[in-house]
Coordinates of C-alpha atoms in Angstrom, one line a residue:
M1 CA 154.0 151.1 164.4
T2 CA 152.0 148.4 162.5
E3 CA 154.1 145.6 161.1
K4 CA 154.0 145.3 157.4
R5 CA 152.1 142.3 156.1
R6 CA 154.1 139.6 154.4
P7 CA 152.8 138.8 150.9
H8 CA 150.9 135.5 150.5
I9 CA 151.9 133.5 147.5
L10 CA 150.5 130.3 146.0
V11 CA 153.1 128.1 144.3
T12 CA 151.8 125.2 142.1
G13 CA 153.7 122.2 141.0
A14 CA 155.2 121.9 144.5
A15 CA 156.3 118.3 144.0
G16 CA 158.8 119.4 141.3
A17 CA 162.4 120.4 142.0
L18 CA 162.0 123.8 140.3
A19 CA 159.0 124.8 142.4
Q20 CA 160.9 123.8 145.6
Q21 CA 163.9 125.9 144.5
V22 CA 161.6 128.9 144.0
I23 CA 160.0 128.2 147.4
N24 CA 163.4 128.2 149.1
R25 CA 164.2 131.6 147.6
L26 CA 161.0 133.2 148.8
R27 CA 160.3 131.6 152.1
D28 CA 162.2 134.1 154.2
D29 CA 160.2 137.1 152.9
C30 CA 156.8 135.6 152.0
D31 CA 154.1 133.4 153.4
L32 CA 153.8 130.5 151.0
V33 CA 151.2 127.9 150.2
A34 CA 152.3 124.9 148.1
V35 CA 149.9 122.9 145.9
D36 CA 150.4 119.9 143.6
F37 CA 147.6 117.6 142.3
R38 CA 150.0 114.6 142.0
E39 CA 151.1 114.4 145.7
Q40 CA 151.5 116.3 148.9
V41 CA 155.0 117.2 149.8
Y42 CA 156.5 118.3 153.1
L43 CA 158.3 121.6 152.8
G44 CA 158.7 122.6 156.4
D45 CA 156.3 123.4 159.2
D46 CA 156.0 127.0 158.0
I47 CA 154.6 126.2 154.5
P48 CA 151.2 124.6 154.2
S49 CA 151.2 122.0 151.5
Y50 CA 148.1 120.5 149.7
C51 CA 147.4 117.7 147.2
I52 CA 144.4 119.2 145.3
D53 CA 142.9 119.0 141.8
F54 CA 142.5 122.6 140.6
N55 CA 139.1 121.6 139.1
K56 CA 137.7 120.6 142.5
R57 CA 135.6 122.9 144.6
V58 CA 137.9 122.6 147.5
F59 CA 140.6 124.4 145.6
E60 CA 138.7 127.7 145.9
D61 CA 138.8 127.3 149.7
L62 CA 142.5 128.0 149.6
F63 CA 141.8 131.4 148.0
R64 CA 139.2 132.2 150.6
R65 CA 141.4 131.2 153.5
Y66 CA 144.8 132.7 152.5
R67 CA 143.8 135.7 150.4
F68 CA 146.8 135.3 148.0
D69 CA 148.6 138.4 146.7
G70 CA 150.4 136.4 144.0
V71 CA 150.4 133.1 142.2
I72 CA 153.4 131.3 140.7
H73 CA 152.0 128.6 138.4
L74 CA 154.7 126.0 137.8
G75 CA 152.3 123.0 137.7
R76 CA 152.4 122.3 133.9
I77 CA 152.2 118.5 133.3
Q78 CA 154.7 117.2 130.7
S79 CA 153.6 115.4 127.6
S80 CA 155.2 112.2 128.9
Q81 CA 152.9 112.2 131.9
L82 CA 149.3 110.9 132.2
T83 CA 146.9 110.4 129.3
R84 CA 146.1 113.2 126.8
M85 CA 142.7 114.0 128.3
R86 CA 144.0 114.0 131.9
R87 CA 146.8 116.2 130.8
Y88 CA 144.4 118.6 129.1
N89 CA 142.2 118.8 132.2
A90 CA 145.2 119.6 134.4
N91 CA 147.1 122.0 132.1
V92 CA 144.2 123.8 130.4
L93 CA 141.1 123.5 132.4
G94 CA 143.1 123.6 135.7
T95 CA 144.9 126.7 134.6
Q96 CA 141.6 128.4 133.6
K97 CA 140.2 127.6 137.0
L98 CA 143.4 129.0 138.7
L99 CA 143.2 132.3 136.7
D100 CA 139.5 132.7 137.3
L101 CA 140.0 132.3 141.0
S102 CA 143.0 134.7 140.9
H103 CA 140.8 137.3 139.3
K104 CA 137.8 136.7 141.6
Y105 CA 139.9 137.0 144.8
G106 CA 142.0 140.0 143.8
V107 CA 145.4 138.4 143.1
S108 CA 147.7 141.2 141.8
R109 CA 150.6 139.1 140.4
V110 CA 150.7 135.9 138.4
V111 CA 153.7 134.1 136.8
V112 CA 153.0 131.3 134.4
L113 CA 155.6 128.8 133.3
S114 CA 155.3 127.7 129.7
T115 CA 157.9 126.1 127.5
Y116 CA 159.9 126.8 124.3
H117 CA 158.4 123.7 122.8
V118 CA 155.4 125.8 121.9
Y119 CA 157.4 127.2 119.0
G120 CA 157.6 123.8 117.3
A121 CA 160.7 122.2 115.7
V122 CA 160.6 122.6 112.0
A123 CA 163.3 122.9 109.3
Y124 CA 162.4 126.5 108.4
N125 CA 162.6 128.0 111.9
P126 CA 164.6 131.3 112.0
A127 CA 168.1 131.2 113.5
L128 CA 166.9 133.0 116.6
I129 CA 163.3 132.9 117.7
D130 CA 161.8 135.9 119.5
E131 CA 158.6 136.2 121.5
D132 CA 156.6 137.4 118.4
A133 CA 157.2 134.2 116.5
P134 CA 154.1 132.0 115.8
L135 CA 153.4 128.9 117.9
K136 CA 153.6 126.1 115.4
S137 CA 153.8 123.1 117.6
A138 CA 150.0 122.6 117.9
G139 CA 149.9 122.0 114.1
L140 CA 152.7 119.5 114.3
T141 CA 151.7 117.2 117.1
M142 CA 148.7 116.6 119.4
D143 CA 151.0 116.0 122.3
L144 CA 151.7 119.7 122.5
V145 CA 148.2 121.1 122.0
D146 CA 147.6 121.4 125.7
S147 CA 150.9 123.3 126.2
V148 CA 149.9 125.8 123.4
E149 CA 146.3 126.1 124.7
L150 CA 147.6 126.7 128.3
E151 CA 149.7 129.6 127.0
N152 CA 147.0 131.0 124.8
L153 CA 144.7 130.9 127.8
A154 CA 147.2 132.8 129.9
N155 CA 147.6 135.3 127.1
I156 CA 143.9 135.9 127.0
Y157 CA 143.8 136.6 130.7
L158 CA 146.9 138.8 130.4
W159 CA 145.0 141.3 128.2
R160 CA 141.5 140.8 129.6
Y161 CA 142.5 141.3 133.2
P162 CA 145.5 143.7 133.4
D163 CA 145.1 143.8 137.2
L164 CA 146.5 140.3 137.4
N165 CA 149.8 141.5 136.0
I166 CA 150.5 138.2 134.2
T167 CA 154.0 137.2 133.1
I168 CA 154.4 134.2 130.9
L169 CA 157.9 132.5 130.7
R170 CA 159.1 130.3 127.9
P171 CA 162.3 128.7 129.0
C172 CA 164.7 126.6 127.0
N173 CA 165.6 123.1 128.3
I174 CA 165.7 123.2 132.1
V175 CA 168.3 120.8 133.5
G176 CA 170.4 120.1 136.6
P177 CA 170.0 118.3 140.0
G178 CA 166.5 117.0 140.7
V179 CA 165.1 117.8 137.2
R180 CA 163.1 114.8 135.8
N181 CA 162.2 116.0 132.4
S182 CA 163.0 114.1 129.2
I183 CA 166.1 116.0 128.2
S184 CA 167.6 115.7 131.7
T185 CA 166.9 111.9 131.7
L186 CA 168.7 111.7 128.4
L187 CA 171.8 113.5 129.6
S188 CA 171.9 111.4 132.7
N189 CA 172.1 108.0 131.0
E190 CA 175.3 106.3 130.0
R191 CA 173.9 105.7 126.5
A192 CA 171.8 108.1 124.6
P193 CA 170.0 107.7 121.2
V194 CA 170.7 110.3 118.5
L195 CA 169.1 110.6 115.1
A196 CA 171.6 109.7 112.4
G197 CA 172.6 112.7 110.4
F198 CA 171.1 115.3 112.8
S199 CA 172.7 117.4 115.6
P200 CA 170.7 120.5 116.1
M201 CA 171.8 123.4 118.2
M202 CA 170.2 123.4 121.7
Q203 CA 170.1 125.6 124.7
F204 CA 170.2 124.6 128.4
I205 CA 169.5 126.5 131.6
H206 CA 170.4 125.3 135.0
I207 CA 167.6 124.8 137.5
D208 CA 169.2 127.3 139.9
D209 CA 169.2 130.0 137.2
M210 CA 165.7 129.2 136.2
A211 CA 164.5 129.5 139.8
D212 CA 166.3 132.9 140.0
A213 CA 164.5 133.9 136.8
I214 CA 161.1 133.0 138.2
V215 CA 161.7 134.9 141.4
L216 CA 162.9 138.0 139.4
A217 CA 159.8 137.7 137.2
Y218 CA 157.5 137.7 140.2
Q219 CA 159.2 140.5 142.0
K220 CA 159.2 142.9 139.0
K221 CA 155.7 143.6 137.8
K222 CA 156.4 143.5 134.1
K223 CA 153.6 141.7 132.4
G224 CA 154.0 140.0 129.0
I225 CA 155.6 137.0 127.4
F226 CA 159.3 136.3 127.7
N227 CA 161.8 133.7 126.5
V228 CA 164.3 132.6 129.1
A229 CA 167.6 131.4 127.9
A230 CA 171.3 132.0 128.2
D231 CA 173.0 133.5 125.2
D232 CA 175.0 130.4 124.3
W233 CA 174.1 127.1 122.6
V234 CA 175.7 123.9 121.6
A235 CA 175.1 121.1 119.1
F236 CA 173.1 118.3 120.6
Q237 CA 175.5 115.5 119.9
H238 CA 178.4 117.5 121.3
A239 CA 176.4 118.2 124.4
L240 CA 176.0 114.4 124.9
K241 CA 179.7 113.9 124.4
L242 CA 180.5 116.6 127.0
C243 CA 178.0 114.8 129.4
G244 CA 179.9 111.5 128.9
C245 CA 177.1 109.8 127.1
K246 CA 177.8 107.0 124.6
R247 CA 175.8 108.1 121.5
I248 CA 173.7 105.4 119.8
P249 CA 172.8 106.5 116.2
I250 CA 169.2 105.5 115.2
P251 CA 167.4 106.1 111.9
S252 CA 164.9 108.9 111.8
I253 CA 162.7 106.8 109.5
P254 CA 160.6 104.8 109.8
P255 CA 159.3 106.4 113.1
G256 CA 158.3 103.0 114.5
L257 CA 161.9 101.8 114.5
S258 CA 163.0 104.8 116.5
A259 CA 160.4 104.2 119.1
F260 CA 161.4 100.5 119.3
I261 CA 165.0 101.4 119.9
L262 CA 164.1 104.0 122.5
R263 CA 162.1 101.2 124.4
T264 CA 165.1 98.9 124.1
L265 CA 167.2 101.5 125.8
K266 CA 164.6 101.8 128.5
L267 CA 163.7 105.4 127.6
K268 CA 160.0 104.7 127.5
S269 CA 159.0 108.1 128.9
F270 CA 160.2 110.0 125.9
P271 CA 157.2 111.8 124.2
S272 CA 157.2 111.3 120.4
Y273 CA 157.1 115.0 119.6
L274 CA 160.7 115.4 120.9
M275 CA 162.0 113.5 117.9
N276 CA 161.6 116.7 115.8
F277 CA 163.6 118.7 118.4
F278 CA 166.4 116.2 117.9
K279 CA 166.2 117.0 114.2
Y280 CA 165.8 120.7 113.9
P281 CA 167.2 123.6 115.9
V282 CA 164.9 125.7 118.1
V283 CA 167.1 128.5 119.5
I284 CA 165.2 131.2 121.4
D285 CA 166.2 134.8 121.9
G286 CA 166.3 135.5 125.7
R287 CA 167.6 139.1 125.4
L288 CA 164.2 140.7 126.1
F289 CA 163.9 139.0 129.5
A290 CA 167.6 139.6 130.3
R291 CA 167.1 143.3 129.6
E292 CA 163.8 143.9 131.3
F293 CA 164.5 141.9 134.4
G294 CA 168.3 142.3 134.7
F295 CA 168.8 138.6 134.4
T296 CA 172.2 136.9 133.8
P297 CA 172.6 133.1 134.2
K298 CA 175.3 132.1 136.7
R299 CA 175.8 128.5 135.6
P300 CA 177.7 128.1 132.3
L301 CA 177.2 125.1 130.0
K302 CA 180.5 123.5 131.1
E303 CA 179.2 123.3 134.7
I304 CA 175.9 121.9 133.6
F305 CA 177.6 119.2 131.6
R306 CA 180.1 118.4 134.3
Y307 CA 177.2 117.6 136.7
Y308 CA 175.8 115.0 134.2
R309 CA 179.2 113.6 133.5
E310 CA 179.9 113.0 137.2
N311 CA 176.5 111.6 138.0
K312 CA 175.9 109.0 135.3
K313 CA 173.1 106.6 135.5
P314 CA 173.5 103.2 133.9
V315 CA 170.8 102.1 131.4

C-alpha cells in the first residue's frame, strides 16, 4: 500500500515568534520549509530554513524544488521596521511575487496574515467592526498604506484565482511571550505613556491562541476575509494597570511633544500611526471566524496581563 504523501507547506516570517509557534503545531504532520528575508533561523534538522528576499529570482527555486501544497504568509513587516520604501517592497511587491508563484506552481491553499490596523482609528468607528467595514487607515497615515495594499492585493488574488483558496486574517493585538510588536513592548515596560483624557477599548489575543487560529484557518479550506479576536475587551489604561505599568500621561497635542516624550522613555520604535489607536476604539467582531472555524481562544485576558505583570522590563 502506497504511503500517503505529507503536505509541503511554505511558512514565511520564520524569524518571528508567531511563525515558530505555527511551525511547531504543524511539524508532526507536514513537511515544512521556513523563509524569512531578515535572517535565517534554525528550527531543527527536519525543517529547511532560508534567508531570501521574495523579489529575488532564487525564491522561485524553492517552489520548483519543494512543490508546495500550501503557503502560510506571516512575513508582514511592521511599520516600525525598515524604511517606507523597503517596507513596501517587502510587504506589497514581495507578497505579489509570492502569490504569483503560488498560482504558477499549483499551490492549493494560502493563508495571509493582515492586521486590524487596516480599519483605521477614527472617532466615528462603529462600536463593533465587521469584515465588510471600509479600510480607512490608508487615508489617515502613509505608514499603513503598505498594510492596506498588501491586503487589497491578497483580496484581488482571492477572487481572480479561486484555486488558491486564500484566507485573509485580520487579528487584534497579538501579545504574549516572544512577541516583539509595539503593543507588547508597551505592556512589558514598567512605565507606559498614555494620552491624557483617552482610554479606548482594546482587544488582545495571546500568541498561542493566534497560532491555533492560523492552523485552523489553514486546515479548513474556507476562503475569505476574517477578523480574529476574542469576545472581550478592556479599556487601554486599565489594561496597563493590570499589567503593572506605571502610566505616564502625555498631551495628545502638539504631536511633536508626544514624540519627544516617547523618545525620552526609550520607546523609539513606536510608529506614529499608533497614536490614533491610543485615542479611539477599534473593536473588531470576531464572531464570523469563530463560527466558521470553530475557534475559541483558551487564554483569557487575566492570564495575558499576569504574564506581563510578572515579566516587567525596566525602562
